[in-house]
Short mmCIF file of C-alpha atoms and ligand atoms in Angstrom, two decimals:
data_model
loop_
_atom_site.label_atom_id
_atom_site.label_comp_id
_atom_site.label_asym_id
_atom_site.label_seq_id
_atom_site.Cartn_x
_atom_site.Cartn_y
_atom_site.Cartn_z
CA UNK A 1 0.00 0.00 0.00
CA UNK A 2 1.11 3.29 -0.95
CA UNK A 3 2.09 5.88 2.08
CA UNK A 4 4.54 7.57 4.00
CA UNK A 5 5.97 4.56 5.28
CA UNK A 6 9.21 3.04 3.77
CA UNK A 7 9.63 -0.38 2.68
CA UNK A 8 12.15 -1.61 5.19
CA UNK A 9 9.20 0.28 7.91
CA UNK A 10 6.27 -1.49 6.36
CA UNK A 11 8.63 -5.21 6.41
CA UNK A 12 9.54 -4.48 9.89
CA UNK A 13 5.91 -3.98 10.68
CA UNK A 14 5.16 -7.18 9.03
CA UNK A 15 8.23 -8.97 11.03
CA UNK A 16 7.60 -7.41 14.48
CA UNK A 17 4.05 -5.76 14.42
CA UNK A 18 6.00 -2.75 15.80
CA UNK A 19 7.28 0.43 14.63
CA UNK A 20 9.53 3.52 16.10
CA UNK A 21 10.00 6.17 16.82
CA UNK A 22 7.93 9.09 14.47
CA UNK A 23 7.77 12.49 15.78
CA UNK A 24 4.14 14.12 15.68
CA UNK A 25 4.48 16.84 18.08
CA UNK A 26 7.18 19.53 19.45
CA UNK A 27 8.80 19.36 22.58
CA UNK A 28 6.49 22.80 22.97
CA UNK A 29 3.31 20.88 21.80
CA UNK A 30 3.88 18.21 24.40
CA UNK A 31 4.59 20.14 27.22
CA UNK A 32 1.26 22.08 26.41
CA UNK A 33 -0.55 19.24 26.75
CA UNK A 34 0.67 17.76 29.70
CA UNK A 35 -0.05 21.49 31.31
CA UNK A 36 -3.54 21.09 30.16
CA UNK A 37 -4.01 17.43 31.57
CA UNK A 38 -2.69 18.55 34.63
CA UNK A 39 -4.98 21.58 34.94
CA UNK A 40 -7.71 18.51 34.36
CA UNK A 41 -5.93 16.92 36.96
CA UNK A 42 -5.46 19.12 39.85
CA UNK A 43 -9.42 20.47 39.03
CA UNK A 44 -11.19 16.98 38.81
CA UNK A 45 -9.16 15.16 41.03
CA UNK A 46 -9.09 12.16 39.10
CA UNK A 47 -7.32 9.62 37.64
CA UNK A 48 -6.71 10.05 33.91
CA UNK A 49 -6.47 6.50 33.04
CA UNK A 50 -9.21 5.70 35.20
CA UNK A 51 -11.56 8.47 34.88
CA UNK A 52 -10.63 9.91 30.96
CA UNK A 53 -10.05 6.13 29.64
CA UNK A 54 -11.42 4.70 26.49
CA UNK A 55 -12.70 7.89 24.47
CA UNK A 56 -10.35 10.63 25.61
CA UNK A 57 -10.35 11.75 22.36
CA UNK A 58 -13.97 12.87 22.81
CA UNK A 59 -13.71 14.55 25.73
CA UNK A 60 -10.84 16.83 25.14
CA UNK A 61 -9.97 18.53 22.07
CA UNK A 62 -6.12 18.91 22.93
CA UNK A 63 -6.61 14.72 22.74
CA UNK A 64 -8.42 15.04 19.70
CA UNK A 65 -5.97 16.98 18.27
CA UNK A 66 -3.62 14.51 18.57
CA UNK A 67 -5.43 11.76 17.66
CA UNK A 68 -6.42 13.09 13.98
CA UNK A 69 -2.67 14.40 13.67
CA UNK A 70 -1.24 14.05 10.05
CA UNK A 71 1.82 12.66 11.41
CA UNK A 72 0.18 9.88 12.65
CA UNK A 73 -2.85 9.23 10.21
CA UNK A 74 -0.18 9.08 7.29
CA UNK A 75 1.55 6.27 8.67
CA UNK A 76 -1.69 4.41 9.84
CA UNK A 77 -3.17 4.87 6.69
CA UNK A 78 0.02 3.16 4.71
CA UNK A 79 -1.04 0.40 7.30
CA UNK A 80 -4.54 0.09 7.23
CA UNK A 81 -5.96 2.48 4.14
CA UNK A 82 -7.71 5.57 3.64
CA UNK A 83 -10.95 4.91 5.70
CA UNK A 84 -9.84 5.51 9.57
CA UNK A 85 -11.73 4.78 12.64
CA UNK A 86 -10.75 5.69 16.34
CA UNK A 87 -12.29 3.08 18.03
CA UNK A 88 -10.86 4.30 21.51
CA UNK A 89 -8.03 6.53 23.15
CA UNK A 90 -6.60 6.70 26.87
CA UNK A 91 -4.14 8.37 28.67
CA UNK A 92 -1.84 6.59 30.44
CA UNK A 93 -0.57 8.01 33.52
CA UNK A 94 1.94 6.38 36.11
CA UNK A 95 3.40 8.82 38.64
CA UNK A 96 6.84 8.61 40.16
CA UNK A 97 6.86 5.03 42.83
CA UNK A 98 2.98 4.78 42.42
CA UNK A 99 3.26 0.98 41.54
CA UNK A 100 0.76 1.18 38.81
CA UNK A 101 1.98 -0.99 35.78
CA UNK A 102 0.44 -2.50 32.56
CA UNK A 103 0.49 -6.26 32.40
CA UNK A 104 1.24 -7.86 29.35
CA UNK A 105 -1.93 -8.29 27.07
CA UNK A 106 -2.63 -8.16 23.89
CA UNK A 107 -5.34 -5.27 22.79
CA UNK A 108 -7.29 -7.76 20.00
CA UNK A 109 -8.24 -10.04 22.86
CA UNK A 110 -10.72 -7.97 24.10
CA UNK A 111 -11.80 -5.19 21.23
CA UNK A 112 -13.37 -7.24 19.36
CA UNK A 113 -12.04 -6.07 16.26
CA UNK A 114 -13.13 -8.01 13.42
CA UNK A 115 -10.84 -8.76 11.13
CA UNK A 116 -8.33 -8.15 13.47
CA UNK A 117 -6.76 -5.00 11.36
CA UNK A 118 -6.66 -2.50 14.40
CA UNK A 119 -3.62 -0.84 15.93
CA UNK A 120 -2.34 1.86 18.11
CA UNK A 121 -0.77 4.71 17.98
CA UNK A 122 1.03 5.48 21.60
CA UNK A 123 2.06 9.29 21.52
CA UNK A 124 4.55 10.29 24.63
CA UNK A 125 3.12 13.86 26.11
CA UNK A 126 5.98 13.63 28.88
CA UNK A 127 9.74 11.33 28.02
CA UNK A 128 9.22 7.72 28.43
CA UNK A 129 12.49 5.28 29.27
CA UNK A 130 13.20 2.25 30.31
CA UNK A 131 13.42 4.19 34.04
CA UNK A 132 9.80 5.59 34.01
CA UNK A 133 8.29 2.45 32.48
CA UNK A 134 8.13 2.72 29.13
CA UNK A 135 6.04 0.95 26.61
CA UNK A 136 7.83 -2.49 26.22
CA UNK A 137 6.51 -5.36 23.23
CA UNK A 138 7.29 -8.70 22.50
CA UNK A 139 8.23 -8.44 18.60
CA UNK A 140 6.56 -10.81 16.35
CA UNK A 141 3.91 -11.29 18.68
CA UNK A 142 1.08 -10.08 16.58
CA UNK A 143 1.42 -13.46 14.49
CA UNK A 144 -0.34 -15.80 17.12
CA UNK A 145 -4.08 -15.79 17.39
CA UNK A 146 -5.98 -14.19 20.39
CA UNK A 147 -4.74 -15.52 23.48
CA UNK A 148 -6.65 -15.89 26.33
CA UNK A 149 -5.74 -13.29 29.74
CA UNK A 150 -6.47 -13.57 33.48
CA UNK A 151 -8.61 -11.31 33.98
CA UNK A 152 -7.21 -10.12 37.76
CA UNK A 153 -8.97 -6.78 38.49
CA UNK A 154 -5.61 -6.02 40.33
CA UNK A 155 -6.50 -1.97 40.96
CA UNK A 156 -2.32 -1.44 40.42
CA UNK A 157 -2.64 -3.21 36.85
CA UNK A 158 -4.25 -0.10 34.54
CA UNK A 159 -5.22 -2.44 31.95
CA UNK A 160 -9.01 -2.12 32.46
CA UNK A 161 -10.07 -5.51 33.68
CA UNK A 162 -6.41 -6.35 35.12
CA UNK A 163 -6.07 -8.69 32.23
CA UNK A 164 -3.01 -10.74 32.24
CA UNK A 165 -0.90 -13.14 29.92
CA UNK A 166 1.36 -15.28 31.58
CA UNK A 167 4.76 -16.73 30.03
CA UNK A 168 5.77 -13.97 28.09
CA UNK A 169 9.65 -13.99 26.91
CA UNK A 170 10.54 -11.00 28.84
CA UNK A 171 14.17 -11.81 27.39
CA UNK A 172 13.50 -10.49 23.54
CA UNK A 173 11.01 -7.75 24.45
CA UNK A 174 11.77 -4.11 23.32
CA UNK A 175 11.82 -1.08 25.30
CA UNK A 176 9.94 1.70 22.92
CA UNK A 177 11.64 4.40 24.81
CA UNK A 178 10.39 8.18 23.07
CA UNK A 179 11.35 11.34 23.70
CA UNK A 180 7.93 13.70 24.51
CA UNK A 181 6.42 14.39 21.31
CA UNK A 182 7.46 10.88 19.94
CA UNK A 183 5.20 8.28 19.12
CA UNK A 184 5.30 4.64 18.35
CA UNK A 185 2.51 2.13 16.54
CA UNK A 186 1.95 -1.59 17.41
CA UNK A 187 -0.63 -4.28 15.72
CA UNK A 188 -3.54 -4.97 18.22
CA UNK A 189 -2.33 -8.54 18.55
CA UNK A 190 1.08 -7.30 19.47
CA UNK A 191 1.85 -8.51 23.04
CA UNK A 192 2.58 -5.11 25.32
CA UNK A 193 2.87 -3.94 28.66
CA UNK A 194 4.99 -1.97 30.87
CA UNK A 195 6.36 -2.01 34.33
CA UNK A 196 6.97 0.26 37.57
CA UNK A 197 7.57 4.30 37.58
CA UNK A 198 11.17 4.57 39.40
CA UNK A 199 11.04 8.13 37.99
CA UNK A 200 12.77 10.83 37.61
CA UNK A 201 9.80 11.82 36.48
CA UNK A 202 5.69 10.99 35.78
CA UNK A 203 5.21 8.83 32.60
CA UNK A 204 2.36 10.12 30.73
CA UNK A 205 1.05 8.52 27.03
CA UNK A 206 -1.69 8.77 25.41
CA UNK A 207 -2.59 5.98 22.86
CA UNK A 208 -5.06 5.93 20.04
CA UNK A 209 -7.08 2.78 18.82
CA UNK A 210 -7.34 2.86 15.07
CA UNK A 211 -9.25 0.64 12.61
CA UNK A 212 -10.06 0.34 8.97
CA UNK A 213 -13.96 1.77 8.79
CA UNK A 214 -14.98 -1.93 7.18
CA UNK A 215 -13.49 -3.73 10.41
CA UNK A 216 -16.93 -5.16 12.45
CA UNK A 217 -17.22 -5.47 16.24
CA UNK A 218 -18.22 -8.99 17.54
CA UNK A 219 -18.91 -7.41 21.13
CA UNK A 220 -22.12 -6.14 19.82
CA UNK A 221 -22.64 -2.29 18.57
CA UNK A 222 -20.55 -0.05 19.35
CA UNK A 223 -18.96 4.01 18.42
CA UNK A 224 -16.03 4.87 16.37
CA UNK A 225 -15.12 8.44 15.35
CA UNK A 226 -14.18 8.85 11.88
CA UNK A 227 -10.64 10.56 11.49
CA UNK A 228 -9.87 10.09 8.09
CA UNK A 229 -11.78 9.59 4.67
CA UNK A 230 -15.34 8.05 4.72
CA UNK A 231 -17.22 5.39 6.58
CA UNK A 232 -19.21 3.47 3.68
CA UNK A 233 -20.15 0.40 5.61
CA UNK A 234 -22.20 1.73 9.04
CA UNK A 235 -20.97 -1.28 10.71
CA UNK A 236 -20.45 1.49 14.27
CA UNK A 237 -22.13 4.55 15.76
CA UNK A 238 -20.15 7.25 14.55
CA UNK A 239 -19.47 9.68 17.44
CA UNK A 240 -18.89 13.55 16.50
CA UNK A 241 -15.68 15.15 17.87
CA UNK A 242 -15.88 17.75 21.36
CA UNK A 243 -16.65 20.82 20.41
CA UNK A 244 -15.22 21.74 23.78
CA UNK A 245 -13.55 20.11 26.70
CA UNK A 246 -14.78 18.69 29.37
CA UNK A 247 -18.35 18.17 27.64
CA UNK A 248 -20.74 16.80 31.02
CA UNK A 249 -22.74 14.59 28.50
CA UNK A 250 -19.61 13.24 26.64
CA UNK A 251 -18.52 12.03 30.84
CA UNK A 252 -22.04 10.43 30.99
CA UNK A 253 -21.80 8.48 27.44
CA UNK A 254 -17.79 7.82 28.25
CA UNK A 255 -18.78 6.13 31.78
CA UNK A 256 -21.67 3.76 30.27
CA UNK A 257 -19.36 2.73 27.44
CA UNK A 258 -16.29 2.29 30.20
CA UNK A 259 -18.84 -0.04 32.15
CA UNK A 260 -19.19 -2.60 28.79
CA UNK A 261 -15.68 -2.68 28.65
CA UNK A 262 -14.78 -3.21 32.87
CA UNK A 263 -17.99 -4.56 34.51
CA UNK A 264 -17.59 -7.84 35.31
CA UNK A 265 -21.00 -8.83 33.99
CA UNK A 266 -20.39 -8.04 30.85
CA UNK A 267 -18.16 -10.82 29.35
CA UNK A 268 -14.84 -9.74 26.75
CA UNK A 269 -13.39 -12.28 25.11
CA UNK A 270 -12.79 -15.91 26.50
CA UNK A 271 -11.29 -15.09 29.79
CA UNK A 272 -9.79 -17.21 32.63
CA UNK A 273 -11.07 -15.94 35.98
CA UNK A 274 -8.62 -14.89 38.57
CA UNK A 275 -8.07 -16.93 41.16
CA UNK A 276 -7.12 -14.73 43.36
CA UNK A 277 -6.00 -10.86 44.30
O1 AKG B 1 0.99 2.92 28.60
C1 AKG B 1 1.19 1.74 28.82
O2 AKG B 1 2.09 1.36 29.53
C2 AKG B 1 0.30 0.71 28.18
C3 AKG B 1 -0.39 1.20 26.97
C4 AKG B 1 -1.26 0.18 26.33
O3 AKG B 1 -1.57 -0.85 26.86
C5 AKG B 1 -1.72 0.46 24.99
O4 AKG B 1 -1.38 1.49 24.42
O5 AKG B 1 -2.48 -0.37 24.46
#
C-alpha cells in the first residue's frame, strides 16, 4: 500500500508488528498538553487512566488533536488504508513510585475487532524510558491468534479488567523508549505492557485505537469516530468530535461505554477468571 511509510518500515511492521520512533508533536506541543491534563488533573481530582479512559479523544480537544494528527494518520493509513476509525483513546498516567503498571496483554483479545486490522498509535506527552516504564513489546507477537488473559482486576494493573498473559519472553522484548512528542505504533495482537515508575519523572502517554472503517465489532454495537476519509459500511455509531472540553454529557456516554468494557457482567473475550488478588 502506498504511504509515508518506507519499505524496510512497512517489512519491519510485518516482522515485528511494531514500529519507532515518528515524531508528531514539538517538545512545545507536548509540554502544552501535559499542562492542560494537569490543569484537568489538579481540578477533577481524578485519575486520567481511570476516569478519561477509552474515548479521551472525545472529551478533550487537545486529545483530539492529537489523535487526527497528520503525522500519525499518514503512517496508519500506509497500514490500514484511507478509511480511519478511532475506536478508543486513553491516557496513560503512572506517577513517580505509584506501583501502577500495565500487564502484558494483547489489545485484539478484548476489542473485538473483526478482522483483526486495528492498531495503536502510543504518543509520549511527557519522556518515556526504560526508568519511568516505558512501553515495552514482545516483537513478532502479533502473528499468534488471540490468546486468552487472566482477567485479575488487580486496581495497580491499569489495563481495564487487570487482564493478564502469563509466560511472556521478557528476554526479547523491546523497550519503545520516546522522547515527549514521539510516538510509536503496534498491531492490536502485538503482546505489550509496561512495568513500575522509578522516575525521575511521571510517565504520561496517550494511545489511540485505530481501525479500517470496514473492520466489524463482535462485542455487539458499538462508536467509532471517523478521522480520516469516509465510513461506507455503518458497521459502528459514529461519534462527533468535542466541540469543547470537558463536555458533562460526553462524561455520561464515556462512563456507560467504560462499564461494557470493565464490569464484570459483561463478558470480553474468552477469559480465565482470577483466582485470586
Ligand atoms: O501505557 C502503557 O504502559 C500501556 C499502553 C497500552 O496498553 C496500549 O497502548 O495499548
Amino acid at each position: 500500500m502506498a504511504g509515508v511509510l518506507s519499505v524496510a518500515e512497512l517489512e519491519s511492521w510485518k516482522a515485528n508488528g511494531f514500529l519507532f520512533p515518528f515524531t508528531a508533536l514539538t517538545t512545545a506541543e507536548a509540554v502544552l498538553r501535559r499542562a492542560k491534563l494537569e490543569d484537568w488533573e489538579s481540578r477533577s481530582k481524578l485519575h486520567p487512566t481511570k476516569a478519561a479512559s477509552l474515548k479521551a479523544h472525545l472529551l478533550f480537544t487537545w486529545c483530539h488533536d492529537v489523535a487526527t494528527h497528520p503525522a500519525i494518520l499518514d503512517r496508519v493509513e500506509s497500514l490500514i488504508g484511507p478509511d480511519i476509525l478511532v475506536y478508543s483513546s486513553t491516557l496513560w498516567v503512572k506517577d513517580v513510585n505509584d506501583g501502577a503498571f500495565v500487564s502484558w496483554h494483547q489489545d485484539s483479545g478484548y476489542l473485538g475487532i473483526d478482522p483483526p486490522d486495528g492498531l495503536q498509535a502510543w504518543v509520549a506527552l511527557a519522556d518515556a524510558s526504560v526508568s519511568n516504564g516505558c512501553l515495552r513489546v514482545s516483537p513478532g507477537s502479533h502473528h499468534s491468534p488471540d490468546l486468552v488473559h487472566e482477567e485479575t482486576f488487580n486496581p495497580k494493573n491499569l489495563v481495564s479488567r487487570g487482564q493478564v498473559l502469563h509466560g511472556i519472553d521478557e528476554a526479547s522484548a523491546v523497550d519503545l523508549e520516546l522522547k515527549a512528542g514521539q510516538f510509536s505504533l503496534h498491531h492490536e495482537r502485538t503482546v505489550h505492557g509496561s512495568g513500575y515508575n522509578n522516575g525521575p519523572d511521571r510517565r504520561i502517554g496517550y494511545s489511540i485505537l485505530y481501525m479500517p472503517a470496514a473492520s466489524r465489532c463482535t462485542l455487539g454495537r458499538r462508536g467509532a469516530m471517523l478521522a480520516r476519509g469516509e465510513d461506507r459500511h455503518g458497521h459502528w455509531d459514529l461519534e462527533p468530535p468535542p466541540t469543547r472540553d470537558e463536555d458533562p454529557a460526553m462524561f455520561d456516554y464515556l462512563s456507560r461505554a467504560w462499564a461494557s468494557f470493565k464490569r464484570r457482567d459483561i463478558p470480553q473475550a474468552p477469559v480465565r477468571q482470577a483466582s485470586g488478588g
